[in-house]
Short mmCIF file of C-alpha atoms and ligand atoms in Angstrom, two decimals:
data_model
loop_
_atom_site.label_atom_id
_atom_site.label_comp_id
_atom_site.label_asym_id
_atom_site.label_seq_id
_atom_site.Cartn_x
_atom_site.Cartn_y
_atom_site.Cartn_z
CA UNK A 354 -3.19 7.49 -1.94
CA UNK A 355 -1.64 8.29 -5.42
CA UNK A 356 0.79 11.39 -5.94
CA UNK A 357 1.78 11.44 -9.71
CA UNK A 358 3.89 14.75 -10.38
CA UNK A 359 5.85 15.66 -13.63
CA UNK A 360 4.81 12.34 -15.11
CA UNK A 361 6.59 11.77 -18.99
CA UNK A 362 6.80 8.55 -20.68
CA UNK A 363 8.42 8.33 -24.39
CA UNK A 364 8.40 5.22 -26.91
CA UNK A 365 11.18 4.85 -28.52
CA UNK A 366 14.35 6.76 -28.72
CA UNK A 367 15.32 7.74 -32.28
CA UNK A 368 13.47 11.39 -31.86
CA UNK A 369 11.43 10.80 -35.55
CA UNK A 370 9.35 8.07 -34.58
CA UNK A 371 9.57 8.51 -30.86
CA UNK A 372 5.85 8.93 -29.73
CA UNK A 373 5.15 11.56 -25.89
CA UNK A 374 2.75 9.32 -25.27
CA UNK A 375 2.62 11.51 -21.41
CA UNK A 376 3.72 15.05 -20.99
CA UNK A 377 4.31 16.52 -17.77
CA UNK A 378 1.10 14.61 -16.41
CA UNK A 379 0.08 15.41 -12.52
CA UNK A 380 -2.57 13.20 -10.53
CA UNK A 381 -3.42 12.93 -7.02
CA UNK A 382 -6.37 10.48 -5.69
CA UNK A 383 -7.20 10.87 -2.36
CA UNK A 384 -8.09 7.73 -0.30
CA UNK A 385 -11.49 6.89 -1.23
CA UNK A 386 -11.86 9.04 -4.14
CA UNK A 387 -13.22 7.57 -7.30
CA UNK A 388 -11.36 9.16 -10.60
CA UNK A 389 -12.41 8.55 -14.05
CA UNK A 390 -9.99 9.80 -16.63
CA UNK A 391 -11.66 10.30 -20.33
CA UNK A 392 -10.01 11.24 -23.69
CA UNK A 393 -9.71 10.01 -27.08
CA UNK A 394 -7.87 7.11 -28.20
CA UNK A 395 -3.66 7.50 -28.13
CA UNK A 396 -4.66 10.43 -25.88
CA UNK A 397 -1.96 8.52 -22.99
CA UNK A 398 -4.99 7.11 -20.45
CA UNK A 399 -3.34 3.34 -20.53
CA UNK A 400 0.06 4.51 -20.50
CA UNK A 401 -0.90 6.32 -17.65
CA UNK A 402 -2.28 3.26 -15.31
CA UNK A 403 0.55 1.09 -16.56
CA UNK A 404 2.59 3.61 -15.02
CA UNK A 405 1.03 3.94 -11.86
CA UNK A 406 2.07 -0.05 -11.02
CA UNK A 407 4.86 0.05 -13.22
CA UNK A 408 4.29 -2.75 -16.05
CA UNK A 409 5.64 0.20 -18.30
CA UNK A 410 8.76 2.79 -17.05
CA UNK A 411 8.12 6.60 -17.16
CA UNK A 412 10.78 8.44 -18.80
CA UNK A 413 10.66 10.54 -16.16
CA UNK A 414 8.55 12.41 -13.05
CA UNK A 415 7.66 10.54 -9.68
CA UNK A 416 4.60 8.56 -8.83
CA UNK A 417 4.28 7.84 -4.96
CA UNK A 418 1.61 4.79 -3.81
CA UNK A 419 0.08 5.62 -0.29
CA UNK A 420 3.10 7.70 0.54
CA UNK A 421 5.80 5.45 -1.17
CA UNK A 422 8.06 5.97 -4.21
CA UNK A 423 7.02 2.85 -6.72
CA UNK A 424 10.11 0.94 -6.59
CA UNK A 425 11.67 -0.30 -9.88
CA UNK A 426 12.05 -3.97 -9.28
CA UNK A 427 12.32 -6.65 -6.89
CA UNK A 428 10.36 -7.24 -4.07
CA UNK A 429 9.53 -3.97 -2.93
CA UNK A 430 7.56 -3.57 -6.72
CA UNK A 431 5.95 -6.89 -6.29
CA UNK A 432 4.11 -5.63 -3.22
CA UNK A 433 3.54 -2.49 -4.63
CA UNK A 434 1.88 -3.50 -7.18
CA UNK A 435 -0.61 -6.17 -5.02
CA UNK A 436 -1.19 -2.90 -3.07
CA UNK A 437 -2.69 -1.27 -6.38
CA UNK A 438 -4.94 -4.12 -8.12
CA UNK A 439 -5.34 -3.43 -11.99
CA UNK A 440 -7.97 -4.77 -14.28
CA UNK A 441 -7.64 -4.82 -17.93
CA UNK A 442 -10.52 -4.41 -21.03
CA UNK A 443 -8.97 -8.48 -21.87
CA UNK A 444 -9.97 -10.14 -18.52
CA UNK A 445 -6.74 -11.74 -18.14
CA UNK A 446 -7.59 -14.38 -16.37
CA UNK A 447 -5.46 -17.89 -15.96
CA UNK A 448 -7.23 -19.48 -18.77
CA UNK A 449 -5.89 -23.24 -17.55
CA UNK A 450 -6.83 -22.72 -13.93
CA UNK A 451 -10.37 -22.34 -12.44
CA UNK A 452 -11.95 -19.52 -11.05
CA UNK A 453 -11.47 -20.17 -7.70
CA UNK A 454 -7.34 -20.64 -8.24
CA UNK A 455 -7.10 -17.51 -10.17
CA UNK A 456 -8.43 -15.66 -7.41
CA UNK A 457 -5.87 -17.83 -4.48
CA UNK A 458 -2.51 -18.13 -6.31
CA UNK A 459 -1.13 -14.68 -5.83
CA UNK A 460 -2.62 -13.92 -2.00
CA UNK A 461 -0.90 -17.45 -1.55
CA UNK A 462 2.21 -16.69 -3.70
CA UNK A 463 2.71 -12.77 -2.86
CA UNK A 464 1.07 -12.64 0.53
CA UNK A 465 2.10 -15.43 2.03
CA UNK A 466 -1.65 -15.99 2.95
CA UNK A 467 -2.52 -19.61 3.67
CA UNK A 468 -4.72 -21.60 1.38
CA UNK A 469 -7.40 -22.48 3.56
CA UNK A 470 -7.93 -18.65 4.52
CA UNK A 471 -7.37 -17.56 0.32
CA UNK A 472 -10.21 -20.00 -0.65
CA UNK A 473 -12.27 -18.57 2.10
CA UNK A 474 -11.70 -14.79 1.10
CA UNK A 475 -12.15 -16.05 -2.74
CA UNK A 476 -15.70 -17.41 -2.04
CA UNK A 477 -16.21 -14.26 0.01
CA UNK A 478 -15.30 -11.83 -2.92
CA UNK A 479 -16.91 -13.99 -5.66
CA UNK A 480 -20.39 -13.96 -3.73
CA UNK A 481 -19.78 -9.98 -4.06
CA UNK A 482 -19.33 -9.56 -7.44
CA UNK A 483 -22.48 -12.35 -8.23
CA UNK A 484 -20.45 -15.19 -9.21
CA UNK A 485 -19.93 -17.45 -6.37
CA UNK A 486 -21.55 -20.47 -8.30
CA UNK A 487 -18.74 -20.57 -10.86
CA UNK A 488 -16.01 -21.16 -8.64
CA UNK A 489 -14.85 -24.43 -10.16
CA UNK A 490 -15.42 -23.62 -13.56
CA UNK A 491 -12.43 -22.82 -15.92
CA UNK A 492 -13.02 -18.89 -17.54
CA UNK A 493 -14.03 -19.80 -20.54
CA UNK A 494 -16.88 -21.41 -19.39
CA UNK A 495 -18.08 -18.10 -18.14
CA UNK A 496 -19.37 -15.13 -20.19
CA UNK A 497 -17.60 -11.81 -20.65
CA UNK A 498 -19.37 -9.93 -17.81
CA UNK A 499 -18.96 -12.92 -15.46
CA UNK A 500 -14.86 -13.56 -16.55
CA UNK A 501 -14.57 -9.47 -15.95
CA UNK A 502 -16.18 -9.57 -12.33
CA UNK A 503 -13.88 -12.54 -11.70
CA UNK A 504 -11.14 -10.33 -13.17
CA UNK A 505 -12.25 -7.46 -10.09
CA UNK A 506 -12.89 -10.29 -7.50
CA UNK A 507 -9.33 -11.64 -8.57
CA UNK A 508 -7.36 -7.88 -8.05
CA UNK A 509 -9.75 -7.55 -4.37
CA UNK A 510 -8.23 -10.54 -3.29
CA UNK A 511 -5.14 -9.23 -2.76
CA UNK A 512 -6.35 -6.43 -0.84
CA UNK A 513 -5.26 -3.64 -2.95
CA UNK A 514 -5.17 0.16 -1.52
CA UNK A 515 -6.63 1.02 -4.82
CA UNK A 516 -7.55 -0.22 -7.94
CA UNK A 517 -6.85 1.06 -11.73
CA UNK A 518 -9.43 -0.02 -13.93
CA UNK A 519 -8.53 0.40 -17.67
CA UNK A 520 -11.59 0.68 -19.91
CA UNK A 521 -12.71 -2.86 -18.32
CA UNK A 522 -16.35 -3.08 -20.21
CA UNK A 523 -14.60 -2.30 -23.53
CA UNK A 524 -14.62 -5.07 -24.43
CA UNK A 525 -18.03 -6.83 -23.45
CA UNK A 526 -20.79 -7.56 -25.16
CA UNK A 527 -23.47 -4.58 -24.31
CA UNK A 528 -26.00 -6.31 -22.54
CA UNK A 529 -23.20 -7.22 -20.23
CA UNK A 530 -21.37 -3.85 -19.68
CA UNK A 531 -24.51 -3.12 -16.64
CA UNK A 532 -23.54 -5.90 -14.64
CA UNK A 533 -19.77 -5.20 -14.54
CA UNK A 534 -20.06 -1.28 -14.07
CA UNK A 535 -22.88 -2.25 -10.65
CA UNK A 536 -19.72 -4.22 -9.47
CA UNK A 537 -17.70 -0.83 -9.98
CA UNK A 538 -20.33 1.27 -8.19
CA UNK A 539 -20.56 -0.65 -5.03
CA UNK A 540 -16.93 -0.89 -4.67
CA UNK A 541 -17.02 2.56 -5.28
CA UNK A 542 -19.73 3.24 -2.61
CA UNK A 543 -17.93 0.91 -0.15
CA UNK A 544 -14.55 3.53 -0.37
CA UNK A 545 -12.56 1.87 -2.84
CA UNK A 546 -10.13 4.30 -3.98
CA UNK A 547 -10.44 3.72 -8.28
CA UNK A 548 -8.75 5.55 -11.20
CA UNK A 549 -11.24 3.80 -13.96
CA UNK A 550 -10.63 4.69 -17.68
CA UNK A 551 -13.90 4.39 -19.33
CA UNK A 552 -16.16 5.92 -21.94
CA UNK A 553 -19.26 5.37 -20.47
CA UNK A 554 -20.37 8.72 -19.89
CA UNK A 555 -23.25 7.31 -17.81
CA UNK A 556 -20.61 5.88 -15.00
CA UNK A 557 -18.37 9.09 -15.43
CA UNK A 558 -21.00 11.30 -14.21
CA UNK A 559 -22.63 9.23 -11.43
CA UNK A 560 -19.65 7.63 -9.89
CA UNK A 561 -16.78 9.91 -10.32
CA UNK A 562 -15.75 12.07 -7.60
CA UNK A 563 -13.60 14.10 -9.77
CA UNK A 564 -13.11 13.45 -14.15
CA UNK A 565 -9.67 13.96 -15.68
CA UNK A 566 -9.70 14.76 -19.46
CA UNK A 567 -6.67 13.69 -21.28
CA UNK A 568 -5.61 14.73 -24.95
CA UNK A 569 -2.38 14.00 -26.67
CA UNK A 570 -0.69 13.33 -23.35
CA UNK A 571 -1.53 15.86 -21.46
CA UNK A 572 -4.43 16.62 -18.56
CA UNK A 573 -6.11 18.85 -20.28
CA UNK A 574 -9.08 19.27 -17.29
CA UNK A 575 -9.94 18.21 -14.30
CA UNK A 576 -13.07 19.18 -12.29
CA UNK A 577 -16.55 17.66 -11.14
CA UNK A 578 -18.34 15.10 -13.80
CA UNK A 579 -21.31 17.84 -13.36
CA UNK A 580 -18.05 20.96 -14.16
CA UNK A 581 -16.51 18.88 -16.75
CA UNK A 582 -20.29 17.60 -18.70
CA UNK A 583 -22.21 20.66 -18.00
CA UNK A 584 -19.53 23.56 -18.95
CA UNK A 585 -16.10 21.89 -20.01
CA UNK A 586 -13.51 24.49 -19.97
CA UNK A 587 -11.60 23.69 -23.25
CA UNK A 588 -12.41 23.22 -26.83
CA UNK A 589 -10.66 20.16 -26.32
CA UNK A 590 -13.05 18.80 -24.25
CA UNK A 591 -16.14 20.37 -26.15
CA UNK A 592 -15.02 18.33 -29.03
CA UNK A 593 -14.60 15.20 -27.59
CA UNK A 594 -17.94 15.46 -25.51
CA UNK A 595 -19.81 16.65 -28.60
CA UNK A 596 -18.42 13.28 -30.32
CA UNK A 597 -19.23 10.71 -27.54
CA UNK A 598 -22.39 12.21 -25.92
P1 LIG B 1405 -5.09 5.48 -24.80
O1 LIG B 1405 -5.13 4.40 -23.77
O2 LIG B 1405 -5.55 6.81 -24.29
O3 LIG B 1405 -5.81 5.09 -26.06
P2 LIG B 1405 -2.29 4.82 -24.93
O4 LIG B 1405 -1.76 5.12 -23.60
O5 LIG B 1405 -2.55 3.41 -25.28
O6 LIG B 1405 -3.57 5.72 -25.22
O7 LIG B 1405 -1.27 5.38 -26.03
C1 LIG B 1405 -0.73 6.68 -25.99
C2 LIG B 1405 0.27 6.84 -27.12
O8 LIG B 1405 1.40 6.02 -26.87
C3 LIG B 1405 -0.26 6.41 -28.48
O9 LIG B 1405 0.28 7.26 -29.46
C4 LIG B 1405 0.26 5.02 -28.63
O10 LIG B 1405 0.41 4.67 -29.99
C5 LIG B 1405 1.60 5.10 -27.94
N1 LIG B 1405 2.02 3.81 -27.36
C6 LIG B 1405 1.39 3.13 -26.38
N2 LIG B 1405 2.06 2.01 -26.05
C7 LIG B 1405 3.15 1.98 -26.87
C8 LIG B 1405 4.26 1.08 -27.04
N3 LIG B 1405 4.37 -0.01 -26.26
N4 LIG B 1405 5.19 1.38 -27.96
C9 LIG B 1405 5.08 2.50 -28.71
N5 LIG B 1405 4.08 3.39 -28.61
C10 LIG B 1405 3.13 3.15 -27.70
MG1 LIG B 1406 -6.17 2.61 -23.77
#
């Protein structure tokens, strides 16, 4: 579903302050297949998923969606990226509009879907992720974990092939990080394919089909979450587990 080869994306051009924030990065996720990609901070893992749906350009290296080159604009990239829904550690939602818009503007705008049928998916996919009582509320009446799983229900409307999650309970208070990650699971068990960047270990290990370790821009591993937390390869990763476990 995702083909990433040869990935490299610089910051800035004058070579002294220019940051590698990826080097050479490969990544495939099969259809289905639940990826969580770990590392230290700066170590490239947002860079990465803002790649993969192209709200930042790589330097260089080609990423391919479902068998397609990512396009660069127009169109073509707006479809791309409803095919691969992305949700954010900031929920992002449209703070003016109410739940149940935020989740019907863009299947309405992109997919030409009509609004009768959007409002009827959007109740749908709100009863999923628990939330289907705060439909006509505006996101700040909701808490964290509720404006997140509106966040999720908002990128499913669109029907994505995939979704990129980007360390999406960061930000949460911690009595509300359970109730966003159960979301995660069952779309996970229903075949979602996911790339999720995350530090809880917890999720890695139970969820993931496969973990990628990052460092300074680079994979550095790749195996099982039992491989990768039972006998990492690198010091690299022996480090950064000893630190976070
Ligand atoms: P992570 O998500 O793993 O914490 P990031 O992908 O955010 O890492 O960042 C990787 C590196 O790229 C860091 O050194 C960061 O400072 C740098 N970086 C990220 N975004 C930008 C940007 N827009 N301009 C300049 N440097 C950036
Ligand atoms: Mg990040």
């Amino acid at each position: 579903m995702i083909e990433v080869r040869g990935l490299n994306k610089r910051f800035g051009d004058s070579r002294p302050t220019s940051v590698h924030a990826l080097r050479d990065v490969d990544l495939d996720v099969a259809k289905g297949e639940v990826v969580v990609v770990i590392g230290p901070s700066g170590s490239g893992k947002s860079t990465l998923c803002r790649c993969l749906n192209r709200l930042e350009n790589p330097t260089s290296g080609e990423i391919r969606i479902d068998g397609r080159p990512l396009p660069a604009e127009g169109r073509e990239l707006a479809r791309l990226r409803a095919d691969v829904g992305m949700v954010f550690q900031s929920f992002n939602l449209f703070q003016h509009k109410t739940v149940l818009d935020n989740l019907t503007l863009a299947p309405m705008k992109v997919r030409g879907v009509g609004r009768a049928e959007a409002e009827r998916t959007a109740h749908e996919l709100l009863d999923r992720v628990g939330i289907g009582e705060q439909a006509a509320k505006l996101p700040a009446q909701l808490s964290g974990g509720q404006q997140q799983r509106a966040a999720i229900a908002r990128a499913l409307a669109m029907r994505p092939k995939a979704m990129l999650f980007d360390e999406p309970t960061s930000a949460l208070d911690p009595e509300m990080v359970g109730e966003v990650l159960d979301v995660m699971t069952s779309l996970a068990r229903d075949g979602m394919t996911m790339v999720v960047v995350t530090h809880e270990m917890g999720f890695a290990r139970k969820v993931a089909d496969r973990v990628v370790f990052m460092a300074d821009g680079e994979v550095v591993e790749t195996g099982t979450p039992e491989a990768f937390f039972d006998s990492p390869a690198t010091d690299r990763a022996r480090d950064f587990l000893a630190k976070v476990l």
